[in-house]
Amino acid sequence: MVGIVIVSHSQKLAEGVQALVHQMVQGAVSLALAAGIDDPENPFGTDVMQVYQAIESVYSEDGVLILMDLGSAVLSAEMALEFLPEERRHPVRLCEAPLVEGAIAAAVTAAFGANIEQVIREARGALAAKASQLSGINPSESVGALVSTPTSAQSQVIHLTVRNQMGLHARPAAKFVATASQFQSEITLQNITSSSGSVNAKSINQVVTLVIRQGNEIAIAASGADAQAALAALQQLVEDNFGESVADVRGAETPLPEQPQFPISNSQFSGIPASAGIAIGNIAIYQPTVLNVQQQQADNPEAEWQQLQTAIEQTRHQIQTLRHQISATAGKAQAAIFDAHLLCLEDPFVIDRTRQLIFDRNFSAAAAWKTVIDETVAAYEALPDSYLQARAADVFDVGQRVMRSLTGTVPASINLPEPGILVATDLTPSETAQLDPGKVLGICTVAGGATSHSGILARSLGIPAVVGVGAELLRLENGTLIAFDGETGEVWVQPDDNQLRELQAKRNRQQTQQQALQSAAQQPAITHDGHQIKVMANILTIQEAKIAVNTGAEGVGLLRSEFLYFDRVSVPTEEEQREAYEAIASILSPHPLIIRTLDIGGDKPLPYLDLPPEANPFLGWRGIRYLLDSPDLLKTQLRAILRASHKHPIKVMFPMVASVREIRAAKEILAAAKTELRSLGMSFDEAMEVGIMVEVPAAVTMADKLAAEVDFFSIGTNDLSQYVMASDRTNPKVATLADAFEPAVLRMIQQTVTAAHHAGIWVGVCGELASSELATPILVGLGVDEFSMNSPAISTVKAAISKLRMDEAEAIASAVLQLDSAKEVREYIVGQLKT
Ligand code: PEP
Ligand code: MG
């Protein structure tokens, strides 16, 4: 990254410029000062050696830009250059740009990785915005000249208006940054409405701090080989409202009315209502482990840097696992909170600044990381917007994870020994996500706001919460009885009998309503004309099995067993697996459990299995391909599944099957596992059903042959869509093509169902399509026998099924198969639902 040196007669002036720059780029640029002289009587002046040392301190091969105030400052800078060895002189450039405007423009440009020429050009153009504004030109025509590339000849710029309700809050910002990061081009973003400077569109922290709200005009500039594609993808994202419906945003993040926080009396407090519901119980005070940096400085920067990389990698893995869990328990929208955490972890500003502290100032990895996270948290907290201030908790959360990994600290357990109310100063989203709703009757915190991600997660876990109660809360003793109303924010300490009676009555009313909803979802899904469809859940963990049952799942149609293999250093043993499968099956009893064998590769790597990086991981060594090449691993899993089938209705299915040969080979290993168990006298279900995921087009075209080999099919529309449409589901440039509503994909489903039924076997759909209410009439009409989905979608899909008649659904299905695009299919269904 290009470094910057400020040469000034006045130390104070230079420090002021430095502070302004810091505000713009949060320290993400290497900037050094050479200002004033060491003479208390007359501190104004410049010193050649100081300039030389400043250059050395920010020097890199990318170059150094020197900005000077006047007179001898220029002379000192020129002479300092003479001290540099010949070969280091070339990338160091003196620039005549105005000191304040030039420094800001240069810093922002340098911070997103621009080269020295671009940095100089932006610094030189730094007066353009001021000049045009003072000469009466509309600032939106010239804004961007201040700090960014939009005015440069190579840049392409688009102007858009942000329409979604909350503007570029954390989740849309995360999507924006994730999309921008897929492209090589330099991309900047500017809030035209607030006349902000341009920021790096690949930095989550920078993008969020632009405070882009609903109705704001933004400018996106891109320069590079794929600039056009980048702008098209970003434009589509903005025009699609970042994939949010107004309802999504309201449900998840609309701030609840904030209430004043103060102790009303010694026995009553008032806080911010964050998650509705009455909680009554004894409190358990949670104190997180304090993370101290033992060693500030280190001798071996390379080793520290490597240590940080490892910690970041471990953290990435933890967050991805948590993201998958939350996606299954609370839904995709809530899980996207952790997308923002992943982006925060990769933020180029955070990484570059940490690197700089490690290499230039010999900070230890932990000290450097903590410094940068503290700065970033402080920058969020200083923003003039309570919603954005709340994002500081997310940065802090990610920062803590990395710190724990660096310092080898085990997080304090927040598992309550018995049901009670969790009291804490604040809870991070990660901490909240891991709470057991069976044990945590309520959450009451000193700090936090209704828009915190912890609040959102508490709502989706169904745990009542009041936050922002104030420090008085921590004066209570562990075990004190409290009660609170998550709808009003009132908290009672040792409530008297009358208060308890009232609260219990309100709680009973709420529970009755809740139970009515749940019991509707517990009913089977039957169409108007009496056709029953099984509705099952996709799960990952034991915890989610409980949620599935409560939300009306009639079993589990897809257990993604890879989650037993994550977050550990070696393959789980047969015994560990058997226990986990039995535990899940017991919770579901008497409903069935379909266990999918390990599906790794593609987007699901496993660190300890040492899978080599592949050019096309989705076309690579994944699913059954990997399993067949690792027969012992597969056999161990199959033995565990078989043993669990002894007492429970369990079925097994294999992922990514593309040929008859593969399923036959897998069945041979299953037969070998059975023989071994028999010889050991171990019992299992001899007739355990065997199925395959139909998620590769080859499996569809060979469905008649494959159906002869197995007892059932389960269509994985997530993978099937990407393979049918030849578009990587993780590549935003083409991901929209991988749409399961495409008639091409729907025709594949039709072919699969026809072949399955012809062979006399049943067929389910376990891809995301099954959870879409819009897809329900199509799938019912195509004759799908079983739907399996994320638990939160079950009640909606069951309700949608019960409104259908079979002949109507069949007519809808055959009509959509004749349409031209996914868009037309959706429009058609929406039209049908209206009539
Ligand atoms: C699918 O591909 O549709 C599927 C359910 O499997 P996964 O998303 O786990 O690849
Ligand atoms: Mg799949």
CSV table of N, CA, C and O in Angstrom, one decimal, residues 155-222:
chain,number,residue,atom,x,y,z
A,155,SER,N,-12.6,4.9,-15.1
A,155,SER,CA,-13.7,4.5,-14.2
A,155,SER,C,-15.0,4.6,-14.9
A,155,SER,O,-15.3,5.5,-15.7
A,156,GLN,N,-15.9,3.6,-14.6
A,156,GLN,CA,-17.3,3.7,-15.0
A,156,GLN,C,-18.1,3.9,-13.7
A,156,GLN,O,-17.8,3.3,-12.7
A,157,VAL,N,-19.1,4.7,-13.8
A,157,VAL,CA,-19.8,5.1,-12.6
A,157,VAL,C,-21.3,4.9,-12.9
A,157,VAL,O,-21.8,5.2,-13.9
A,158,ILE,N,-22.0,4.3,-11.9
A,158,ILE,CA,-23.4,4.3,-11.9
A,158,ILE,C,-24.0,5.0,-10.7
A,158,ILE,O,-23.4,5.0,-9.6
A,159,HIS,N,-25.1,5.6,-10.9
A,159,HIS,CA,-25.8,6.3,-9.8
A,159,HIS,C,-27.1,5.5,-9.5
A,159,HIS,O,-27.9,5.2,-10.5
A,160,LEU,N,-27.4,5.2,-8.3
A,160,LEU,CA,-28.6,4.4,-8.0
A,160,LEU,C,-29.2,5.0,-6.7
A,160,LEU,O,-28.6,5.7,-5.9
A,161,THR,N,-30.5,4.7,-6.5
A,161,THR,CA,-31.2,5.1,-5.3
A,161,THR,C,-31.5,3.8,-4.5
A,161,THR,O,-31.9,2.8,-5.0
A,162,VAL,N,-31.1,3.9,-3.2
A,162,VAL,CA,-31.3,2.8,-2.3
A,162,VAL,C,-32.8,2.8,-1.8
A,162,VAL,O,-33.3,3.8,-1.3
A,163,ARG,N,-33.5,1.7,-2.0
A,163,ARG,CA,-34.9,1.7,-1.8
A,163,ARG,C,-35.3,0.9,-0.5
A,163,ARG,O,-36.4,1.1,0.0
A,164,ASN,N,-34.5,0.0,-0.1
A,164,ASN,CA,-35.0,-0.9,1.0
A,164,ASN,C,-35.1,-0.1,2.3
A,164,ASN,O,-34.4,0.9,2.5
A,165,GLN,N,-35.9,-0.6,3.2
A,165,GLN,CA,-36.4,0.2,4.3
A,165,GLN,C,-35.3,0.7,5.2
A,165,GLN,O,-35.3,1.9,5.6
A,166,MET,N,-34.3,-0.1,5.5
A,166,MET,CA,-33.3,0.4,6.5
A,166,MET,C,-32.1,0.8,5.8
A,166,MET,O,-31.1,1.1,6.5
A,167,GLY,N,-32.1,0.9,4.5
A,167,GLY,CA,-30.9,1.4,3.8
A,167,GLY,C,-29.8,0.3,3.9
A,167,GLY,O,-30.1,-0.9,4.1
A,168,LEU,N,-28.5,0.8,3.8
A,168,LEU,CA,-27.4,-0.2,3.8
A,168,LEU,C,-27.0,-0.6,5.2
A,168,LEU,O,-25.9,-0.2,5.6
A,169,HIS,N,-27.9,-1.2,5.9
A,169,HIS,CA,-27.6,-1.7,7.3
A,169,HIS,C,-26.7,-2.9,7.1
A,169,HIS,O,-26.3,-3.3,6.0
A,170,ALA,N,-26.4,-3.5,8.2
A,170,ALA,CA,-25.3,-4.5,8.1
A,170,ALA,C,-25.5,-5.6,7.1
A,170,ALA,O,-24.6,-5.9,6.4
A,171,ARG,N,-26.7,-6.2,7.0
A,171,ARG,CA,-26.8,-7.3,6.1
A,171,ARG,C,-26.8,-6.9,4.6
A,171,ARG,O,-26.0,-7.5,3.9
A,172,PRO,N,-27.5,-5.9,4.2
A,172,PRO,CA,-27.3,-5.5,2.8
A,172,PRO,C,-25.9,-5.0,2.5
A,172,PRO,O,-25.4,-5.3,1.5
A,173,ALA,N,-25.3,-4.4,3.5
A,173,ALA,CA,-23.9,-3.9,3.3
A,173,ALA,C,-23.0,-5.2,3.1
A,173,ALA,O,-22.1,-5.2,2.3
A,174,ALA,N,-23.3,-6.2,3.9
A,174,ALA,CA,-22.5,-7.4,3.7
A,174,ALA,C,-22.7,-8.0,2.3
A,174,ALA,O,-21.7,-8.4,1.7
A,175,LYS,N,-23.9,-8.0,1.8
A,175,LYS,CA,-24.1,-8.5,0.5
A,175,LYS,C,-23.4,-7.7,-0.5
A,175,LYS,O,-22.9,-8.1,-1.5
A,176,PHE,N,-23.5,-6.3,-0.3
A,176,PHE,CA,-22.9,-5.4,-1.2
A,176,PHE,C,-21.4,-5.7,-1.3
A,176,PHE,O,-20.8,-5.8,-2.4
A,177,VAL,N,-20.7,-5.8,-0.1
A,177,VAL,CA,-19.3,-6.0,-0.1
A,177,VAL,C,-18.9,-7.4,-0.7
A,177,VAL,O,-17.9,-7.5,-1.4
A,178,ALA,N,-19.7,-8.4,-0.3
A,178,ALA,CA,-19.4,-9.7,-0.8
A,178,ALA,C,-19.5,-9.7,-2.4
A,178,ALA,O,-18.7,-10.3,-3.0
A,179,THR,N,-20.5,-9.0,-2.9
A,179,THR,CA,-20.6,-9.0,-4.4
A,179,THR,C,-19.4,-8.2,-5.0
A,179,THR,O,-18.8,-8.7,-5.9
A,180,ALA,N,-19.1,-7.0,-4.4
A,180,ALA,CA,-18.0,-6.3,-4.9
A,180,ALA,C,-16.7,-7.0,-4.9
A,180,ALA,O,-15.8,-7.0,-5.8
A,181,SER,N,-16.5,-7.8,-3.8
A,181,SER,CA,-15.2,-8.5,-3.6
A,181,SER,C,-15.0,-9.6,-4.6
A,181,SER,O,-13.9,-10.2,-4.7
A,182,GLN,N,-16.1,-10.0,-5.3
A,182,GLN,CA,-15.9,-11.1,-6.3
A,182,GLN,C,-15.2,-10.6,-7.6
A,182,GLN,O,-14.8,-11.4,-8.4
A,183,PHE,N,-15.0,-9.3,-7.7
A,183,PHE,CA,-14.5,-8.7,-8.9
A,183,PHE,C,-13.1,-8.2,-8.7
A,183,PHE,O,-12.7,-7.7,-7.6
A,184,GLN,N,-12.3,-8.2,-9.8
A,184,GLN,CA,-10.9,-7.8,-9.7
A,184,GLN,C,-10.8,-6.2,-9.7
A,184,GLN,O,-9.9,-5.6,-9.1
A,185,SER,N,-11.8,-5.6,-10.3
A,185,SER,CA,-11.8,-4.1,-10.5
A,185,SER,C,-11.7,-3.4,-9.2
A,185,SER,O,-12.2,-3.9,-8.1
A,186,GLU,N,-11.2,-2.2,-9.2
A,186,GLU,CA,-11.3,-1.3,-8.0
A,186,GLU,C,-12.7,-0.8,-8.0
A,186,GLU,O,-13.1,-0.2,-9.0
A,187,ILE,N,-13.3,-0.9,-6.9
A,187,ILE,CA,-14.7,-0.4,-6.8
A,187,ILE,C,-14.9,0.5,-5.6
A,187,ILE,O,-14.4,0.2,-4.5
A,188,THR,N,-15.4,1.7,-5.9
A,188,THR,CA,-15.7,2.6,-4.7
A,188,THR,C,-17.1,2.9,-4.6
A,188,THR,O,-17.9,2.8,-5.6
A,189,LEU,N,-17.5,3.3,-3.4
A,189,LEU,CA,-18.9,3.7,-3.2
A,189,LEU,C,-19.0,5.0,-2.5
A,189,LEU,O,-18.1,5.3,-1.7
A,190,GLN,N,-20.0,5.8,-2.9
A,190,GLN,CA,-20.1,7.1,-2.3
A,190,GLN,C,-21.6,7.4,-2.0
A,190,GLN,O,-22.5,7.0,-2.8
A,191,ASN,N,-21.8,8.0,-0.9
A,191,ASN,CA,-23.2,8.4,-0.6
A,191,ASN,C,-23.4,9.9,-1.1
A,191,ASN,O,-22.9,10.8,-0.5
A,192,ILE,N,-24.0,10.0,-2.3
A,192,ILE,CA,-24.2,11.3,-2.9
A,192,ILE,C,-25.0,12.2,-2.1
A,192,ILE,O,-24.8,13.4,-1.9
A,193,THR,N,-26.1,11.6,-1.5
A,193,THR,CA,-27.0,12.4,-0.7
A,193,THR,C,-26.3,13.1,0.4
A,193,THR,O,-26.6,14.3,0.7
A,194,SER,N,-25.4,12.4,1.1
A,194,SER,CA,-24.7,13.1,2.2
A,194,SER,C,-23.4,13.7,1.8
A,194,SER,O,-22.6,14.1,2.6
A,195,SER,N,-23.1,13.7,0.5
A,195,SER,CA,-21.9,14.2,0.0
A,195,SER,C,-20.6,13.6,0.6
A,195,SER,O,-19.7,14.3,1.0
A,196,SER,N,-20.7,12.3,0.9
A,196,SER,CA,-19.6,11.7,1.5
A,196,SER,C,-18.4,11.5,0.5
A,196,SER,O,-18.6,11.7,-0.7
A,197,GLY,N,-17.3,11.2,1.1
A,197,GLY,CA,-16.2,10.8,0.2
A,197,GLY,C,-16.4,9.4,-0.3
A,197,GLY,O,-17.4,8.7,0.1
A,198,SER,N,-15.6,8.9,-1.2
A,198,SER,CA,-15.7,7.6,-1.7
A,198,SER,C,-15.0,6.6,-0.8
A,198,SER,O,-13.9,7.0,-0.2
A,199,VAL,N,-15.5,5.4,-0.6
A,199,VAL,CA,-14.8,4.4,0.2
A,199,VAL,C,-14.7,3.2,-0.6
A,199,VAL,O,-15.3,3.0,-1.7
A,200,ASN,N,-13.8,2.3,-0.2
A,200,ASN,CA,-13.6,1.0,-0.8
A,200,ASN,C,-14.8,0.2,-0.7
A,200,ASN,O,-15.2,-0.2,0.5
A,201,ALA,N,-15.4,-0.2,-1.8
A,201,ALA,CA,-16.7,-1.0,-1.7
A,201,ALA,C,-16.4,-2.4,-1.3
A,201,ALA,O,-17.3,-3.2,-1.0
A,202,LYS,N,-15.1,-2.8,-1.1
A,202,LYS,CA,-14.8,-4.1,-0.6
A,202,LYS,C,-14.6,-4.2,0.9
A,202,LYS,O,-14.2,-5.2,1.4
A,203,SER,N,-14.8,-3.0,1.6
A,203,SER,CA,-14.6,-3.0,3.0
A,203,SER,C,-15.9,-2.8,3.7
A,203,SER,O,-16.6,-1.8,3.6
A,204,ILE,N,-16.3,-3.8,4.5
A,204,ILE,CA,-17.5,-3.7,5.2
A,204,ILE,C,-17.6,-2.5,6.2
A,204,ILE,O,-18.6,-1.8,6.3
A,205,ASN,N,-16.5,-2.3,6.9
A,205,ASN,CA,-16.5,-1.2,7.8
A,205,ASN,C,-16.7,0.1,7.2
A,205,ASN,O,-17.4,1.0,7.6
A,206,GLN,N,-16.0,0.3,6.0
A,206,GLN,CA,-16.1,1.5,5.3
A,206,GLN,C,-17.5,1.7,4.7
A,206,GLN,O,-18.0,2.8,4.8
A,207,VAL,N,-18.0,0.7,4.1
A,207,VAL,CA,-19.3,0.8,3.5
A,207,VAL,C,-20.4,1.2,4.5
A,207,VAL,O,-21.2,2.1,4.3
A,208,VAL,N,-20.4,0.5,5.7
A,208,VAL,CA,-21.4,0.7,6.7
A,208,VAL,C,-21.3,2.1,7.2
A,208,VAL,O,-22.3,2.8,7.5
A,209,THR,N,-20.1,2.6,7.4
A,209,THR,CA,-20.0,3.9,8.0
A,209,THR,C,-20.4,5.1,7.0
A,209,THR,O,-20.4,6.2,7.4
A,210,LEU,N,-20.8,4.8,5.8
A,210,LEU,CA,-21.3,5.8,4.9
A,210,LEU,C,-22.7,6.2,5.3
A,210,LEU,O,-23.3,7.2,4.8
A,211,VAL,N,-23.3,5.4,6.2
A,211,VAL,CA,-24.7,5.7,6.7
A,211,VAL,C,-25.7,5.9,5.5
A,211,VAL,O,-26.3,6.9,5.4
A,212,ILE,N,-25.7,4.9,4.7
A,212,ILE,CA,-26.6,5.1,3.5
A,212,ILE,C,-28.0,4.6,3.9
A,212,ILE,O,-28.2,3.5,4.4
A,213,ARG,N,-29.0,5.5,3.8
A,213,ARG,CA,-30.3,5.3,4.2
A,213,ARG,C,-31.3,5.1,3.0
A,213,ARG,O,-30.9,5.4,1.9
A,214,GLN,N,-32.5,4.7,3.4
A,214,GLN,CA,-33.5,4.5,2.3
A,214,GLN,C,-33.7,5.9,1.6
A,214,GLN,O,-33.8,6.9,2.3
A,215,GLY,N,-33.7,5.9,0.3
A,215,GLY,CA,-33.9,7.1,-0.5
A,215,GLY,C,-32.6,7.8,-0.8
A,215,GLY,O,-32.6,8.7,-1.7
A,216,ASN,N,-31.5,7.4,-0.2
A,216,ASN,CA,-30.2,8.0,-0.6
A,216,ASN,C,-29.8,7.6,-2.0
A,216,ASN,O,-30.0,6.5,-2.4
A,217,GLU,N,-29.1,8.6,-2.6
A,217,GLU,CA,-28.5,8.3,-3.9
A,217,GLU,C,-27.1,7.9,-3.7
A,217,GLU,O,-26.4,8.5,-2.9
A,218,ILE,N,-26.7,6.8,-4.4
A,218,ILE,CA,-25.3,6.4,-4.2
A,218,ILE,C,-24.6,6.4,-5.6
A,218,ILE,O,-25.3,6.3,-6.6
A,219,ALA,N,-23.3,6.5,-5.6
A,219,ALA,CA,-22.5,6.4,-6.8
A,219,ALA,C,-21.6,5.2,-6.6
A,219,ALA,O,-20.9,5.1,-5.6
A,220,ILE,N,-21.6,4.3,-7.6
A,220,ILE,CA,-20.6,3.2,-7.5
A,220,ILE,C,-19.7,3.3,-8.7
A,220,ILE,O,-20.2,3.5,-9.9
A,221,ALA,N,-18.4,3.4,-8.4
A,221,ALA,CA,-17.4,3.5,-9.5
A,221,ALA,C,-16.6,2.3,-9.6
A,221,ALA,O,-16.2,1.8,-8.6
A,222,ALA,N,-16.3,1.9,-10.8
A,222,ALA,CA,-15.4,0.7,-10.9
A,222,ALA,C,-14.4,0.9,-12.1
A,222,ALA,O,-14.8,1.5,-13.1
